[in-house]
Tab-separated table of C-alpha atoms in Angstrom:
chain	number	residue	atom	x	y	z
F	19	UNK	CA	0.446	-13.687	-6.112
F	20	UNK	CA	3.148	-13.974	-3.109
F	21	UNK	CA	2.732	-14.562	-0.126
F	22	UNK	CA	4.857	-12.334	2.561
F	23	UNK	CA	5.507	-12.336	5.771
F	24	UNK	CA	7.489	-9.566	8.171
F	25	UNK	CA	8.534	-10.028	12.048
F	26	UNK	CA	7.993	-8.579	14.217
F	27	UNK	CA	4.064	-7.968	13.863
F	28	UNK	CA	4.620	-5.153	16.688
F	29	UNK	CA	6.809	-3.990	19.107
F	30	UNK	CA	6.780	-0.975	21.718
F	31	UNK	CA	9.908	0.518	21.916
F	32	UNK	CA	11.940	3.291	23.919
F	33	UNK	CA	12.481	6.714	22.573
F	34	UNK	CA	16.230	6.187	20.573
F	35	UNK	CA	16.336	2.931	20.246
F	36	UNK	CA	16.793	0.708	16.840
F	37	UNK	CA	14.587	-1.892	15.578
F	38	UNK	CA	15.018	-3.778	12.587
F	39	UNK	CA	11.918	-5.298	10.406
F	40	UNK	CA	11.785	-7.940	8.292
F	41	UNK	CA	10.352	-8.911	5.226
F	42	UNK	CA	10.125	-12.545	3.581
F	43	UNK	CA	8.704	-13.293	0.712
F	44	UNK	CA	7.690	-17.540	-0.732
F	45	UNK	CA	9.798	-16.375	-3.946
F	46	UNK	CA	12.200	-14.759	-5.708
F	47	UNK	CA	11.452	-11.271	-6.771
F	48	UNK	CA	13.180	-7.884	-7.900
F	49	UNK	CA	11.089	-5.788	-6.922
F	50	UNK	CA	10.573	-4.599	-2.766
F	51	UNK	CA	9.617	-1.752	-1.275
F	52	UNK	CA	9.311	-0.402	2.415
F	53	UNK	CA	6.474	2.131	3.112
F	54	UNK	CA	5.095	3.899	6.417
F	55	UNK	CA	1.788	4.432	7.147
F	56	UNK	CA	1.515	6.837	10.070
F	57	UNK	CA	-1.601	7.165	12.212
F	58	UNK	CA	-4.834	7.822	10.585
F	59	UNK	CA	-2.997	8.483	6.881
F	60	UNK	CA	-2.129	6.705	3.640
F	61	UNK	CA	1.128	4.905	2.452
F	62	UNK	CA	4.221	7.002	1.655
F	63	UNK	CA	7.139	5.265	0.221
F	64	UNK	CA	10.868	5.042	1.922
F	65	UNK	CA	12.562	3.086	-0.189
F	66	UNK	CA	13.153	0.929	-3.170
F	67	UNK	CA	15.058	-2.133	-1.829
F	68	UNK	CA	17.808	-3.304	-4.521
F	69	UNK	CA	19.373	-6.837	-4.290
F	70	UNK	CA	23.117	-6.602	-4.412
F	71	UNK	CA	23.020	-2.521	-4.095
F	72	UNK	CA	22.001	0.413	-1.856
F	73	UNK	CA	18.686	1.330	-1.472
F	74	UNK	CA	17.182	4.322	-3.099
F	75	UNK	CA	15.383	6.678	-0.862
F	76	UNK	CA	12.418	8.586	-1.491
F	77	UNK	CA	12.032	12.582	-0.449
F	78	UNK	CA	12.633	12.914	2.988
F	79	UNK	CA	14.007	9.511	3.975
F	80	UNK	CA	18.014	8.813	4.252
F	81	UNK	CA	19.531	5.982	4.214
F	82	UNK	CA	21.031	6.585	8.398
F	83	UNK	CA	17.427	6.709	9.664
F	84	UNK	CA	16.380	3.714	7.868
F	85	UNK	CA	18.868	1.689	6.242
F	86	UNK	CA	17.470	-1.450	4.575
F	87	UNK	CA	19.443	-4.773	3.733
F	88	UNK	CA	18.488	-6.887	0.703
F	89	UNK	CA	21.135	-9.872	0.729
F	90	UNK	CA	18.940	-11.945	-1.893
F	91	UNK	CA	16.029	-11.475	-3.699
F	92	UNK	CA	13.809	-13.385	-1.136
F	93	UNK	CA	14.511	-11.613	2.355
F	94	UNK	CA	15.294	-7.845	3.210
F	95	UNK	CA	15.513	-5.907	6.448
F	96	UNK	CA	14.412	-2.099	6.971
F	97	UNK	CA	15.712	-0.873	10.241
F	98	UNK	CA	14.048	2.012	11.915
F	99	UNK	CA	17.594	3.734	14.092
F	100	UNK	CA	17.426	6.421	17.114
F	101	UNK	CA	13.459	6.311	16.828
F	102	UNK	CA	11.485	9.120	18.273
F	103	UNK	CA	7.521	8.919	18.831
F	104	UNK	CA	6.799	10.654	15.461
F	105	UNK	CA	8.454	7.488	14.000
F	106	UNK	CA	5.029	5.025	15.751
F	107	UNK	CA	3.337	3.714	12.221
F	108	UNK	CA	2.936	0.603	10.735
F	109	UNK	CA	5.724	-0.295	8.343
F	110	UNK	CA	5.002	-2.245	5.459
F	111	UNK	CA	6.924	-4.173	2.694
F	112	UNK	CA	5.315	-4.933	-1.185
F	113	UNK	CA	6.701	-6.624	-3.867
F	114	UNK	CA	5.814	-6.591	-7.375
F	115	UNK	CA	4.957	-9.208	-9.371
F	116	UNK	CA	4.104	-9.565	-13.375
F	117	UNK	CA	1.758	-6.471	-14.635
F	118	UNK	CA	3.558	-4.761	-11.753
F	119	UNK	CA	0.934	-5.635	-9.340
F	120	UNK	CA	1.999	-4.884	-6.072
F	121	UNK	CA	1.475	-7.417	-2.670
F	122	UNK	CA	1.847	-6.526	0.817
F	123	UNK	CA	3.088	-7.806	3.720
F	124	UNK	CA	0.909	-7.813	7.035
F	125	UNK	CA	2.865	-4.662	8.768
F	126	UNK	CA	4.722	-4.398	11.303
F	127	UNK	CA	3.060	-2.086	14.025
F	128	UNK	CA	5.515	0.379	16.112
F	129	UNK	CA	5.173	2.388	18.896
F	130	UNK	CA	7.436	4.400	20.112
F	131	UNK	CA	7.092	5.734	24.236
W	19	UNK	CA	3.749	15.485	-9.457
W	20	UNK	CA	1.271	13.160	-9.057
W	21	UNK	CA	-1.609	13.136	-6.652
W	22	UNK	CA	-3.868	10.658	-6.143
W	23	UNK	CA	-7.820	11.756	-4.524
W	24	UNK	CA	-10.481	9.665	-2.675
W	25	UNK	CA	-13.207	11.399	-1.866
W	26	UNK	CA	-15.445	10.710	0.531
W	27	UNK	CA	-13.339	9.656	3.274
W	28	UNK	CA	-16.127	7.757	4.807
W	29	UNK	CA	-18.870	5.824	3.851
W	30	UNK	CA	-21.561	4.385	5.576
W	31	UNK	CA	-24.347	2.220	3.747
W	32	UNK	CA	-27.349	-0.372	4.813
W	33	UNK	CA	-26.159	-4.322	4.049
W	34	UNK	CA	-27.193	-4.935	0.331
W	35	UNK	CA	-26.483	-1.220	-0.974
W	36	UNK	CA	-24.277	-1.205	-3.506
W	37	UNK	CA	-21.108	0.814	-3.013
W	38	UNK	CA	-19.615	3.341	-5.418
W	39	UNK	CA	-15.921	4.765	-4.314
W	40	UNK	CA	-13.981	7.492	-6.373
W	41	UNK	CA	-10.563	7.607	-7.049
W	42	UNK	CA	-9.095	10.579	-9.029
W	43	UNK	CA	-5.760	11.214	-10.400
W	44	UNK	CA	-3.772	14.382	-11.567
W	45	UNK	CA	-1.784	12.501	-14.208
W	46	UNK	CA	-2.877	10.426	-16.086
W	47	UNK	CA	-0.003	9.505	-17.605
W	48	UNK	CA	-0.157	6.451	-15.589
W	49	UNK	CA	0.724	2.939	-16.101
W	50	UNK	CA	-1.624	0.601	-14.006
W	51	UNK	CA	-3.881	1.492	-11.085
W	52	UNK	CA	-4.248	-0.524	-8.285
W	53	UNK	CA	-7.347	-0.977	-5.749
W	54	UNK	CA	-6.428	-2.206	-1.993
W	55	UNK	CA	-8.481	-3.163	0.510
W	56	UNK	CA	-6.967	-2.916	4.238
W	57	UNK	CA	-8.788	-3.850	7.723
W	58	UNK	CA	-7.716	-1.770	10.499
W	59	UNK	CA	-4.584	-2.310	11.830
W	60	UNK	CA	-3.756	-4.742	8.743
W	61	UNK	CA	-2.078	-4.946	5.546
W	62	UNK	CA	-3.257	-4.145	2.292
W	63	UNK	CA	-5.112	-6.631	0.368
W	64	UNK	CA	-4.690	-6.479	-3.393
W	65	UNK	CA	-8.588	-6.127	-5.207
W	66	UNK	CA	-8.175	-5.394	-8.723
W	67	UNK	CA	-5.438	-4.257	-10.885
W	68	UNK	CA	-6.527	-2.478	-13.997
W	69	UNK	CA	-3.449	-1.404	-16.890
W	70	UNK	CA	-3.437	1.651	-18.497
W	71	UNK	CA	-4.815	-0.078	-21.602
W	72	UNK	CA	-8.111	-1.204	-19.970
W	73	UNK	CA	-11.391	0.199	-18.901
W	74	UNK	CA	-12.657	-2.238	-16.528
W	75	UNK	CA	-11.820	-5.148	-14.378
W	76	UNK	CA	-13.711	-7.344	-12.758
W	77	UNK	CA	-14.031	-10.183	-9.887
W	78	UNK	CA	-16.606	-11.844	-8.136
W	79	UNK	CA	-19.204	-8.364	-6.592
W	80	UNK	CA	-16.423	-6.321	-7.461
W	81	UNK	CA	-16.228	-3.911	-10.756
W	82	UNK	CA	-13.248	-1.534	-11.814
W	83	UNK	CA	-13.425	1.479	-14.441
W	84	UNK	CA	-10.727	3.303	-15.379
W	85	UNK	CA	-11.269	6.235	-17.345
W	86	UNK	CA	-7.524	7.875	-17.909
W	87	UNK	CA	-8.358	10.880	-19.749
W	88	UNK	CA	-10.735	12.086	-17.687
W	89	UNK	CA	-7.962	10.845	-14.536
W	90	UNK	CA	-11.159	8.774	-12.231
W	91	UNK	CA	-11.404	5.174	-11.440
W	92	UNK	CA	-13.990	4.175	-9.898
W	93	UNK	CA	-14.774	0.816	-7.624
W	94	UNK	CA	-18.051	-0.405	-7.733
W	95	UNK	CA	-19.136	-3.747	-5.014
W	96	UNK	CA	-22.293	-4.765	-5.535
W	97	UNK	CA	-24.709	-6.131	-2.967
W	98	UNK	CA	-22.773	-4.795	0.239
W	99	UNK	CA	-22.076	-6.567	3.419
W	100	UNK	CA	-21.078	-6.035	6.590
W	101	UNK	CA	-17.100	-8.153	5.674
W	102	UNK	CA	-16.988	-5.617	3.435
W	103	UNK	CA	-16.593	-2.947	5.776
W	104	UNK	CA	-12.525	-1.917	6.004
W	105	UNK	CA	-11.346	0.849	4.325
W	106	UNK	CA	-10.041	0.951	0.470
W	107	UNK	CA	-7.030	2.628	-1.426
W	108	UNK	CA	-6.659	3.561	-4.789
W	109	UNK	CA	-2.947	3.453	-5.821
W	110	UNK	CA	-1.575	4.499	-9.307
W	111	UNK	CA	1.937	3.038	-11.038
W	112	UNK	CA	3.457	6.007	-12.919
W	113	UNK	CA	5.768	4.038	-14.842
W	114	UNK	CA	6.722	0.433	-15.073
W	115	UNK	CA	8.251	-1.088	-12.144
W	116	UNK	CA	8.128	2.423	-10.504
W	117	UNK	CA	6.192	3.261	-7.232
W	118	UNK	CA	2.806	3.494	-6.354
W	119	UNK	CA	1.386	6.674	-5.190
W	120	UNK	CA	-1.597	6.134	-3.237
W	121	UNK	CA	-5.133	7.740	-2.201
W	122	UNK	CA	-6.123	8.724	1.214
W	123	UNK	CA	-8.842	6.043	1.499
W	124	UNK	CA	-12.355	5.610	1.755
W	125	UNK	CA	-13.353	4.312	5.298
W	126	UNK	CA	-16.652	2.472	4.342
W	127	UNK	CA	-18.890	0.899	6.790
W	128	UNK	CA	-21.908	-1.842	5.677
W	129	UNK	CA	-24.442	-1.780	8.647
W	130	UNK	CA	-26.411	-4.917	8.867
């Protein structure tokens, strides 16, 4: 298993702002991924986070509303820019481990007023 | 495309039922499935991982089956109680190393 941790847990923040998330895992993986989980719904994937490259975005998510960092193959950022209150979810990073099994992190909960 | 169904969306059972939860897939071309467990306003919590290869998983009260052809899992936890309410996702990989396409949930609550 791994054991991940992201910061902030929450945060309220104003309509077109920027907050940045991030995600911390005990070891080194290749695998990470950022999903949202909007009010009430299931997990939809934003992005595959690759170490040493860009990011590659799912359907309906670009890279200037959420760019994402991955400087090693412990740590990445996802950053959540000119946020509107449809953008209030909880954001959550995975990585995958042998088998593929995926592990989550604990979420970070937004709100956006 | 695949989609990925949990029906019911809620479940609500007497402590010491057991509890049956469906998870249904439109391809079942799929490489593992994943079961999740998440408490509200949590993460998810990883339950059981069963590969493509296998029909059933087990550990501790809980039970996996995967039936691919027929594209069900199903997640049996036997003698229910109330820490077990939260609500659980079914996720499925389609290819190695690929993403995980996930359920809607099944909100299940154990009443003492």
């Amino acid at each position: 298993s791994a054991v991940i941790s992201q910061k902030p847990s929450r945060d309220i923040c104003q309509r077109g702002t920027s907050l940045t998330i991030q995600c911390q895992v005990d070891s080194q993986v290749t695998m990470m991924f950022w999903y949202r989980q909007q009010p009430g719904q299931s997990l939809t994937l934003i992005a595959t986070a690759n170490q040493g490259s860009e990011a590659t975005y799912e359907s309906g998510f670009v890279i200037d509303k959420f760019p994402i960092s991955r400087p090693n193959l412990t740590f990445s950022t996802l950053t959540v820019s000119n946020m509107s209150p449809e953008d209030s979810s909880i954001y959550l990073c995975s990585v995958g481990l042998a088998g593929y099994e995926q592990y989550f992190g604990p979420g970070t909960r937004l709100t956006v007023t | 495309k695949q989609e990925v169904t949990q029906i019911p969306a809620a479940l609500s059972v007497p402590e010491g039922e057991n509890l049956v939860l469906n998870c249904s897939f439109t391809d079942s071309a799929i490489y593992n499935l994943q079961w999740f467990r998440q408490d509200p306003g949590k993460g998810l919590t990883s339950l059981l991982l069963i590969q493509s290869s296998q029909r059933e998983q087990t550990s501790g009260r809980l039970n996996a089956s995967l039936d691919k052809s027929s594209g069900r899992s199903t997640l049996y936890i036997a003698a229910s109680q109330p820490g077990d309410s939260a609500t659980y996702l079914c996720a499925t990989h389609k290819a190695a190393g690929n993403k995980l396409t996930f359920g809607g949930g099944t909100r299940v609550l154990v009443k003492p």
